[in-house]
């Protein structure tokens, strides 16, 4: 649940920030010299005019970040997310707009980018954390915690050039989080190390947040953003496309990302009839949904009863018919998230000539909020393709209470009396 915020809790304010770059290296160098000269003379033009071959990496971006708030930053590659984090961290300057920061900022953008490969891990800890604003005495007090967290053992006194990429990343993460910043900028770095180290990272982030640290998280992992963040900002071509509830923003982002230029989500699809020469004896006519009462369903909802349906026409007697629904998640990069196979369930069909509607009924839909693509295959004896349809794109809605999980878990709540051993079911979603 989002925190109750006031204006006094604001630790970061982004007001009309814009940044432009040039696609030509030669022109970029020329513009750089021109801008430096103009700035020295007090003549630099701060207008929003683009010069030849320039483009807006960010344009008029505005939002605020509150204390203890976790804000997701999503958008396609090239939408300006990393550029914005670099501006907030002070690595580059905006062309227009203003940034107001209260407290210390620690960027987790390129974890080992600031390390000198010639220096040892010990020396790099002191160099890196001093850049992040700590005094030598503060680094001395936290040094062992950094080493223990990074878990690099005796390698602490070896040159960083001898470290693996994972060791360097762990040390970079440990340095940043042990500065105990007011604002932590996280850019796709929560996948460093093995599962044990990632768990330790999430626990450390949780501890920092409890002590007042705020986060901006950039990630293409929708589940991470949904789980961690209170709200989200959607950047599209350098501009703010939407700001608001995390689930709503992720849903819109995924729809734009995966279905841009390839059609909309559908509630059903009709398939052109085949000629007798191209038919294998069974032809799929349509793919659609029904709800728990058998009514046509426009959009499935997580946790609700529904059925995936296929209507087909059969031209000759066919036995050992199996049907498969292969469902892939758009936010999972097209990986299969659900397979429903009648043959695997020992439910092969024997069909006489005629028209049929084949249904697979689900007492609860386990798919979470998001966009999906479904492929339908009808085979005989598990080997011979009778017909298939690929690329049916649909969206699953979700209730507020279950939109942050990987899937919907059917459950039942109860109160059990320890004296009488009686139980009382109190709700069932």
Short mmCIF file of C-alpha atoms in Angstrom, two decimals:
data_model
loop_
_atom_site.label_atom_id
_atom_site.label_comp_id
_atom_site.label_asym_id
_atom_site.label_seq_id
_atom_site.Cartn_x
_atom_site.Cartn_y
_atom_site.Cartn_z
CA UNK A 1 0.00 0.00 0.00
CA UNK A 2 1.43 3.44 -0.92
CA UNK A 3 2.79 5.48 1.96
CA UNK A 4 1.04 8.62 3.15
CA UNK A 5 3.26 11.42 1.82
CA UNK A 6 3.56 15.13 2.48
CA UNK A 7 5.49 17.85 0.66
CA UNK A 8 8.05 17.91 3.48
CA UNK A 9 8.88 14.25 2.70
CA UNK A 10 10.07 15.06 -0.84
CA UNK A 11 13.75 14.10 -1.25
CA UNK A 12 13.96 14.48 -5.03
CA UNK A 13 12.15 16.86 -7.34
CA UNK A 14 12.52 16.66 -11.14
CA UNK A 15 11.06 19.78 -12.78
CA UNK A 16 10.94 20.08 -16.57
CA UNK A 17 14.25 18.28 -17.17
CA UNK A 18 15.39 17.91 -20.77
CA UNK A 19 18.59 16.55 -22.30
CA UNK A 20 19.60 16.45 -25.96
CA UNK A 21 22.34 14.51 -27.72
CA UNK A 22 23.76 14.53 -31.22
CA UNK A 23 23.88 11.48 -33.45
CA UNK A 24 26.99 12.67 -35.28
CA UNK A 25 30.28 12.44 -33.32
CA UNK A 26 31.88 15.20 -35.38
CA UNK A 27 28.97 17.58 -34.86
CA UNK A 28 28.74 16.57 -31.19
CA UNK A 29 32.36 17.62 -30.61
CA UNK A 30 31.74 20.88 -32.46
CA UNK A 31 28.59 21.62 -30.45
CA UNK A 32 30.48 20.81 -27.23
CA UNK A 33 33.19 23.36 -27.99
CA UNK A 34 30.51 25.85 -29.05
CA UNK A 35 28.53 25.35 -25.82
CA UNK A 36 31.61 25.66 -23.59
CA UNK A 37 32.63 28.88 -25.32
CA UNK A 38 29.13 30.31 -25.08
CA UNK A 39 28.88 29.38 -21.40
CA UNK A 40 32.21 31.05 -20.59
CA UNK A 41 30.95 34.20 -22.28
CA UNK A 42 27.54 33.93 -20.62
CA UNK A 43 25.83 33.55 -23.98
CA UNK A 44 24.71 29.92 -23.93
CA UNK A 45 21.26 29.45 -25.42
CA UNK A 46 19.02 27.44 -23.10
CA UNK A 47 16.10 27.30 -25.55
CA UNK A 48 14.53 24.02 -26.56
CA UNK A 49 15.63 24.33 -30.18
CA UNK A 50 17.33 21.30 -31.68
CA UNK A 51 20.35 21.82 -33.90
CA UNK A 52 20.97 19.59 -36.96
CA UNK A 53 21.24 15.86 -36.04
CA UNK A 54 20.32 16.49 -32.40
CA UNK A 55 17.48 14.67 -30.63
CA UNK A 56 15.83 14.74 -27.24
CA UNK A 57 16.97 11.91 -24.98
CA UNK A 58 14.71 13.46 -22.31
CA UNK A 59 12.12 16.16 -22.83
CA UNK A 60 10.24 18.03 -20.10
CA UNK A 61 10.34 15.25 -17.50
CA UNK A 62 8.80 16.06 -14.11
CA UNK A 63 8.03 13.98 -10.99
CA UNK A 64 8.86 13.79 -7.28
CA UNK A 65 10.28 11.11 -4.98
CA UNK A 66 9.35 10.95 -1.29
CA UNK A 67 11.26 9.60 1.68
CA UNK A 68 11.00 5.79 1.99
CA UNK A 69 9.27 5.62 -1.39
CA UNK A 70 10.24 3.08 -4.06
CA UNK A 71 9.57 4.42 -7.55
CA UNK A 72 9.77 2.22 -10.64
CA UNK A 73 11.11 3.70 -13.88
CA UNK A 74 10.04 1.71 -16.94
CA UNK A 75 10.27 2.18 -20.67
CA UNK A 76 11.68 0.67 -23.82
CA UNK A 77 15.41 0.63 -24.47
CA UNK A 78 16.39 4.13 -25.55
CA UNK A 79 13.53 5.83 -23.71
CA UNK A 80 15.89 7.87 -21.49
CA UNK A 81 15.86 5.91 -18.22
CA UNK A 82 19.63 5.62 -17.74
CA UNK A 83 20.16 9.18 -18.99
CA UNK A 84 17.79 10.40 -16.29
CA UNK A 85 19.62 8.44 -13.57
CA UNK A 86 22.95 9.85 -14.76
CA UNK A 87 21.54 13.36 -14.54
CA UNK A 88 20.20 12.75 -11.02
CA UNK A 89 23.57 11.32 -9.93
CA UNK A 90 25.38 14.36 -11.32
CA UNK A 91 27.32 12.55 -14.04
CA UNK A 92 25.83 14.75 -16.78
CA UNK A 93 23.98 18.06 -16.78
CA UNK A 94 20.48 18.67 -18.12
CA UNK A 95 20.02 21.20 -20.91
CA UNK A 96 16.88 22.62 -19.34
CA UNK A 97 14.94 22.12 -16.12
CA UNK A 98 15.86 21.83 -12.48
CA UNK A 99 16.65 18.98 -10.07
CA UNK A 100 16.37 19.45 -6.30
CA UNK A 101 17.96 16.77 -4.10
CA UNK A 102 17.85 16.47 -0.32
CA UNK A 103 20.56 14.17 1.00
CA UNK A 104 23.15 11.78 -0.39
CA UNK A 105 22.65 9.96 -3.70
CA UNK A 106 24.22 6.56 -4.43
CA UNK A 107 23.97 5.37 -8.04
CA UNK A 108 23.90 1.65 -8.79
CA UNK A 109 24.20 2.10 -12.54
CA UNK A 110 27.43 0.40 -13.64
CA UNK A 111 28.55 -1.37 -10.50
CA UNK A 112 32.26 -1.76 -11.23
CA UNK A 113 32.67 1.13 -13.66
CA UNK A 114 34.39 3.33 -11.05
CA UNK A 115 36.97 0.71 -10.05
CA UNK A 116 40.64 1.06 -11.01
CA UNK A 117 41.73 -2.40 -12.24
CA UNK A 118 45.32 -1.81 -11.05
CA UNK A 119 44.29 -1.11 -7.46
CA UNK A 120 43.33 -3.82 -4.98
CA UNK A 121 39.79 -4.36 -3.75
CA UNK A 122 40.72 -2.69 -0.46
CA UNK A 123 42.06 0.41 -2.22
CA UNK A 124 39.06 0.59 -4.52
CA UNK A 125 36.67 0.47 -1.55
CA UNK A 126 38.28 3.58 -0.09
CA UNK A 127 38.40 5.34 -3.48
CA UNK A 128 34.84 4.44 -4.45
CA UNK A 129 33.17 5.24 -1.12
CA UNK A 130 35.04 8.53 -0.79
CA UNK A 131 33.65 9.54 -4.19
CA UNK A 132 30.19 8.71 -2.83
CA UNK A 133 30.76 11.22 0.00
CA UNK A 134 32.14 9.28 2.97
CA UNK A 135 35.11 10.35 5.07
CA UNK A 136 38.02 7.99 5.79
CA UNK A 137 36.79 7.49 9.35
CA UNK A 138 33.33 6.51 8.07
CA UNK A 139 34.85 4.10 5.55
CA UNK A 140 37.05 2.58 8.27
CA UNK A 141 33.96 1.92 10.39
CA UNK A 142 32.11 0.21 7.51
CA UNK A 143 35.02 -1.48 5.74
CA UNK A 144 34.57 -4.96 7.22
CA UNK A 145 30.80 -4.85 6.61
CA UNK A 146 31.49 -4.11 2.93
CA UNK A 147 33.96 -6.99 2.65
CA UNK A 148 31.63 -9.42 4.43
CA UNK A 149 28.66 -8.38 2.29
CA UNK A 150 30.62 -8.70 -0.99
CA UNK A 151 31.88 -12.13 0.14
CA UNK A 152 35.17 -11.93 -1.77
CA UNK A 153 37.36 -13.25 1.06
CA UNK A 154 41.15 -13.06 0.66
CA UNK A 155 40.75 -11.49 -2.80
CA UNK A 156 40.26 -8.12 -1.07
CA UNK A 157 44.02 -7.49 -1.35
CA UNK A 158 44.30 -8.67 -4.96
CA UNK A 159 44.06 -6.29 -7.95
CA UNK A 160 40.51 -5.84 -9.20
CA UNK A 161 41.75 -6.84 -12.67
CA UNK A 162 41.97 -10.40 -11.30
CA UNK A 163 38.30 -10.40 -10.18
CA UNK A 164 35.54 -12.06 -12.10
CA UNK A 165 32.73 -9.82 -13.34
CA UNK A 166 30.50 -11.19 -10.56
CA UNK A 167 33.04 -10.37 -7.85
CA UNK A 168 33.45 -6.82 -9.16
CA UNK A 169 29.68 -6.35 -9.28
CA UNK A 170 29.23 -7.65 -5.72
CA UNK A 171 31.93 -5.30 -4.44
CA UNK A 172 30.38 -2.35 -6.28
CA UNK A 173 26.95 -3.10 -4.83
CA UNK A 174 28.38 -3.49 -1.33
CA UNK A 175 30.18 -0.13 -1.56
CA UNK A 176 27.06 1.70 -2.70
CA UNK A 177 24.58 0.30 -0.17
CA UNK A 178 26.94 0.77 2.78
CA UNK A 179 27.11 4.51 2.20
CA UNK A 180 23.55 4.44 3.64
CA UNK A 181 22.30 6.98 1.09
CA UNK A 182 19.12 9.01 1.19
CA UNK A 183 18.41 8.15 -2.46
CA UNK A 184 19.48 4.94 -4.18
CA UNK A 185 19.42 4.77 -7.99
CA UNK A 186 19.19 1.16 -9.18
CA UNK A 187 19.63 0.43 -12.89
CA UNK A 188 19.18 -3.26 -13.79
CA UNK A 189 21.68 -4.46 -11.18
CA UNK A 190 19.49 -6.69 -8.98
CA UNK A 191 20.47 -9.74 -11.04
CA UNK A 192 24.13 -9.72 -9.93
CA UNK A 193 25.60 -12.80 -8.29
CA UNK A 194 23.90 -16.08 -7.41
CA UNK A 195 20.46 -16.51 -5.85
CA UNK A 196 21.87 -16.34 -2.32
CA UNK A 197 23.58 -13.01 -2.99
CA UNK A 198 20.47 -11.60 -4.70
CA UNK A 199 18.45 -12.50 -1.62
CA UNK A 200 21.00 -10.66 0.52
CA UNK A 201 20.72 -7.62 -1.79
CA UNK A 202 16.92 -7.49 -1.45
CA UNK A 203 17.18 -7.82 2.33
CA UNK A 204 19.70 -4.97 2.47
CA UNK A 205 17.46 -2.78 0.32
CA UNK A 206 14.55 -3.54 2.64
CA UNK A 207 16.65 -2.58 5.68
CA UNK A 208 17.76 0.67 4.03
CA UNK A 209 14.20 1.57 3.18
CA UNK A 210 13.09 1.01 6.76
CA UNK A 211 15.76 3.51 7.81
CA UNK A 212 14.47 6.13 5.39
CA UNK A 213 16.23 5.48 2.07
CA UNK A 214 14.25 6.11 -1.12
CA UNK A 215 14.70 4.16 -4.35
CA UNK A 216 14.37 4.67 -8.06
CA UNK A 217 14.39 1.24 -9.70
CA UNK A 218 14.97 0.74 -13.42
CA UNK A 219 14.16 -2.80 -14.51
CA UNK A 220 12.65 -4.70 -17.41
CA UNK A 221 11.51 -7.33 -14.92
CA UNK A 222 7.87 -6.43 -14.38
CA UNK A 223 7.59 -8.68 -11.32
CA UNK A 224 10.47 -6.88 -9.55
CA UNK A 225 8.88 -3.49 -10.18
CA UNK A 226 5.43 -4.69 -9.08
CA UNK A 227 6.83 -6.28 -5.93
CA UNK A 228 9.16 -3.50 -4.81
CA UNK A 229 7.68 -0.22 -6.01
CA UNK A 230 4.82 1.91 -4.65
CA UNK A 231 4.39 3.84 -7.91
CA UNK A 232 5.93 3.96 -11.37
CA UNK A 233 6.91 6.40 -14.11
CA UNK A 234 6.62 5.28 -17.73
CA UNK A 235 9.07 6.98 -20.12
CA UNK A 236 8.40 6.79 -23.84
CA UNK A 237 10.83 8.40 -26.31
CA UNK A 238 12.23 10.63 -23.58
CA UNK A 239 8.87 11.93 -22.35
CA UNK A 240 6.67 10.95 -19.41
CA UNK A 241 3.89 8.82 -20.86
CA UNK A 242 2.23 8.07 -17.52
CA UNK A 243 2.74 8.27 -13.76
CA UNK A 244 0.69 6.40 -11.19
CA UNK A 245 -0.15 3.05 -9.63
CA UNK A 246 2.52 0.46 -10.38
CA UNK A 247 0.18 -2.22 -11.69
CA UNK A 248 -1.59 0.19 -14.06
CA UNK A 249 1.70 1.61 -15.37
CA UNK A 250 3.26 -1.84 -15.90
CA UNK A 251 0.12 -3.02 -17.68
CA UNK A 252 0.20 -0.05 -20.06
CA UNK A 253 3.95 -0.37 -20.62
CA UNK A 254 3.72 -4.08 -21.45
CA UNK A 255 0.86 -3.45 -23.86
CA UNK A 256 2.82 -0.73 -25.68
CA UNK A 257 6.05 -2.75 -25.63
CA UNK A 258 4.83 -6.08 -26.88
CA UNK A 259 1.91 -5.13 -29.10
CA UNK A 260 3.11 -1.91 -30.71
CA UNK A 261 2.44 -2.20 -34.43
CA UNK A 262 1.15 -5.77 -34.24
CA UNK A 263 -2.50 -5.25 -33.36
CA UNK A 264 -4.51 -5.05 -30.17
CA UNK A 265 -5.42 -7.54 -27.48
CA UNK A 266 -8.46 -9.54 -28.55
CA UNK A 267 -11.35 -11.33 -26.89
CA UNK A 268 -11.77 -13.75 -29.80
CA UNK A 269 -10.51 -14.46 -33.29
CA UNK A 270 -12.24 -15.86 -36.36
CA UNK A 271 -10.23 -18.01 -38.77
CA UNK A 272 -10.77 -18.22 -42.50
CA UNK A 273 -12.15 -21.49 -43.81
CA UNK A 274 -9.83 -23.89 -45.61
CA UNK A 275 -10.45 -25.54 -48.91
CA UNK A 276 -10.93 -29.29 -49.04
CA UNK A 277 -7.52 -29.61 -50.66
CA UNK A 278 -5.70 -27.96 -47.73
CA UNK A 279 -7.79 -29.41 -44.87
CA UNK A 280 -6.49 -32.34 -42.84
CA UNK A 281 -9.98 -33.30 -41.72
CA UNK A 282 -10.37 -30.84 -38.84
CA UNK A 283 -10.40 -27.04 -39.19
CA UNK A 284 -10.28 -24.50 -36.37
CA UNK A 285 -12.96 -21.83 -36.89
CA UNK A 286 -12.47 -19.54 -33.86
CA UNK A 287 -10.70 -19.13 -30.51
CA UNK A 288 -12.43 -17.37 -27.58
CA UNK A 289 -13.22 -17.41 -23.83
CA UNK A 290 -16.23 -18.25 -21.65
CA UNK A 291 -16.82 -17.37 -18.02
CA UNK A 292 -17.86 -19.75 -15.25
CA UNK A 293 -21.52 -19.51 -16.30
CA UNK A 294 -20.77 -20.29 -19.94
CA UNK A 295 -21.18 -16.72 -21.22
CA UNK A 296 -18.78 -15.26 -23.77
CA UNK A 297 -15.96 -13.49 -21.95
CA UNK A 298 -14.19 -10.43 -23.28
CA UNK A 299 -11.21 -10.52 -20.92
CA UNK A 300 -10.23 -13.19 -18.34
CA UNK A 301 -9.57 -12.19 -14.72
CA UNK A 302 -6.99 -13.72 -12.40
CA UNK A 303 -8.58 -16.01 -9.85
CA UNK A 304 -11.93 -16.28 -11.63
CA UNK A 305 -13.40 -19.39 -13.30
CA UNK A 306 -13.19 -19.41 -17.09
CA UNK A 307 -12.68 -21.65 -20.13
CA UNK A 308 -10.40 -21.51 -23.16
CA UNK A 309 -12.56 -22.45 -26.13
CA UNK A 310 -11.96 -23.56 -29.70
CA UNK A 311 -14.74 -24.09 -32.24
CA UNK A 312 -13.91 -26.43 -35.10
CA UNK A 313 -15.51 -28.34 -37.96
CA UNK A 314 -14.71 -32.02 -38.47
CA UNK A 315 -15.02 -33.45 -42.00
CA UNK A 316 -14.31 -37.14 -41.33
CA UNK A 317 -14.25 -39.51 -38.34
CA UNK A 318 -11.07 -38.93 -36.32
CA UNK A 319 -9.90 -40.67 -33.16
CA UNK A 320 -7.04 -40.00 -30.72
CA UNK A 321 -7.46 -36.23 -31.10
CA UNK A 322 -5.45 -34.08 -28.68
CA UNK A 323 -5.57 -30.29 -28.29
CA UNK A 324 -2.92 -28.06 -26.73
CA UNK A 325 -3.08 -24.45 -25.54
CA UNK A 326 0.44 -23.00 -25.27
CA UNK A 327 0.41 -19.64 -23.48
CA UNK A 328 3.44 -17.34 -23.42
CA UNK A 329 3.89 -14.27 -21.22
CA UNK A 330 4.78 -10.99 -22.89
CA UNK A 331 6.54 -9.65 -19.78
CA UNK A 332 8.51 -12.92 -19.57
CA UNK A 333 10.06 -12.31 -22.99
CA UNK A 334 7.78 -14.77 -24.78
CA UNK A 335 8.58 -17.75 -22.53
CA UNK A 336 5.86 -20.37 -22.04
CA UNK A 337 4.08 -19.80 -18.73
CA UNK A 338 1.18 -22.26 -19.10
CA UNK A 339 0.66 -25.44 -21.12
CA UNK A 340 -2.74 -27.13 -21.25
CA UNK A 341 -2.57 -30.44 -23.11
CA UNK A 342 -5.55 -32.79 -23.31
CA UNK A 343 -3.38 -35.75 -24.35
CA UNK A 344 -1.10 -35.17 -21.37
CA UNK A 345 -4.23 -35.21 -19.20
CA UNK A 346 -5.25 -38.53 -20.81
CA UNK A 347 -8.23 -36.87 -22.44
CA UNK A 348 -7.96 -37.86 -26.10
CA UNK A 349 -11.09 -37.25 -28.17
CA UNK A 350 -13.01 -39.28 -30.73
CA UNK A 351 -14.90 -37.01 -33.13
CA UNK A 352 -17.49 -37.80 -35.80
CA UNK A 353 -18.12 -35.36 -38.67
CA UNK A 354 -19.79 -32.20 -37.42
CA UNK A 355 -19.17 -28.87 -35.70
CA UNK A 356 -17.83 -28.79 -32.14
CA UNK A 357 -16.71 -26.45 -29.40
CA UNK A 358 -13.81 -27.85 -27.40
CA UNK A 359 -13.37 -26.32 -23.95
CA UNK A 360 -10.76 -26.58 -21.23
CA UNK A 361 -12.41 -25.33 -18.05
CA UNK A 362 -10.35 -23.74 -15.27
CA UNK A 363 -11.94 -23.43 -11.80
CA UNK A 364 -9.48 -20.54 -11.19
CA UNK A 365 -7.34 -18.74 -13.75
CA UNK A 366 -3.80 -18.73 -12.37
CA UNK A 367 -2.33 -16.21 -14.84
CA UNK A 368 -1.56 -12.84 -13.27
CA UNK A 369 -2.29 -9.41 -14.72
CA UNK A 370 -0.54 -8.83 -18.06
CA UNK A 371 -0.45 -9.59 -21.75
CA UNK A 372 -0.18 -13.08 -23.23
CA UNK A 373 0.07 -14.87 -26.57
CA UNK A 374 -1.68 -18.20 -27.08
CA UNK A 375 -0.95 -20.85 -29.70
CA UNK A 376 -3.48 -23.65 -30.30
CA UNK A 377 -2.51 -27.02 -31.77
CA UNK A 378 -4.80 -29.92 -32.67
CA UNK A 379 -3.05 -33.24 -33.36
CA UNK A 380 -3.97 -36.85 -33.96
CA UNK A 381 -2.17 -39.45 -31.86
CA UNK A 382 0.23 -36.70 -30.70
CA UNK A 383 2.03 -36.77 -34.04
CA UNK A 384 -0.04 -35.54 -36.96
CA UNK A 385 -1.09 -31.91 -37.18
CA UNK A 386 -4.78 -31.57 -37.96
CA UNK A 387 -4.79 -27.77 -37.58
CA UNK A 388 -3.24 -24.98 -35.53
CA UNK A 389 -3.52 -21.27 -34.86
CA UNK A 390 -0.69 -19.08 -33.55
CA UNK A 391 -0.47 -15.58 -32.12
CA UNK A 392 -3.80 -15.03 -30.34
CA UNK A 393 -2.98 -12.04 -28.11
CA UNK A 394 -5.08 -11.47 -25.01
CA UNK A 395 -4.90 -9.62 -21.72
CA UNK A 396 -5.65 -10.82 -18.21
CA UNK A 397 -7.18 -8.46 -15.67
CA UNK A 398 -6.46 -8.71 -11.98
CA UNK A 399 -7.81 -7.72 -8.63
CA UNK A 400 -5.83 -5.25 -6.53
CA UNK A 401 -5.00 -7.95 -4.03
CA UNK A 402 -3.31 -10.33 -6.48
CA UNK A 403 -1.68 -8.19 -9.16
CA UNK A 404 1.78 -8.33 -7.53
CA UNK A 405 2.33 -12.10 -7.57
CA UNK A 406 3.72 -14.39 -10.26
CA UNK A 407 0.41 -16.27 -10.42
CA UNK A 408 -2.96 -16.57 -8.69
CA UNK A 409 -3.04 -19.06 -5.83
CA UNK A 410 -6.49 -20.47 -4.98
CA UNK A 411 -6.92 -20.28 -1.20
CA UNK A 412 -9.36 -20.41 1.65
CA UNK A 413 -9.20 -18.50 4.94
CA UNK A 414 -10.33 -20.10 8.18
CA UNK A 415 -10.33 -19.58 11.94
CA UNK A 416 -9.72 -22.77 13.94
CA UNK A 417 -10.73 -22.92 17.59
CA UNK A 418 -7.98 -24.54 19.65
CA UNK A 419 -10.49 -25.51 22.35
CA UNK A 420 -13.30 -27.07 20.33
CA UNK A 421 -11.32 -28.04 17.21
CA UNK A 422 -14.06 -26.46 15.09
CA UNK A 423 -13.16 -24.40 12.04
CA UNK A 424 -14.98 -21.53 10.42
CA UNK A 425 -14.34 -20.52 6.82
CA UNK A 426 -14.30 -16.73 6.81
CA UNK A 427 -13.75 -15.88 3.16
CA UNK A 428 -12.92 -17.38 -0.17
CA UNK A 429 -11.78 -15.07 -3.02
#
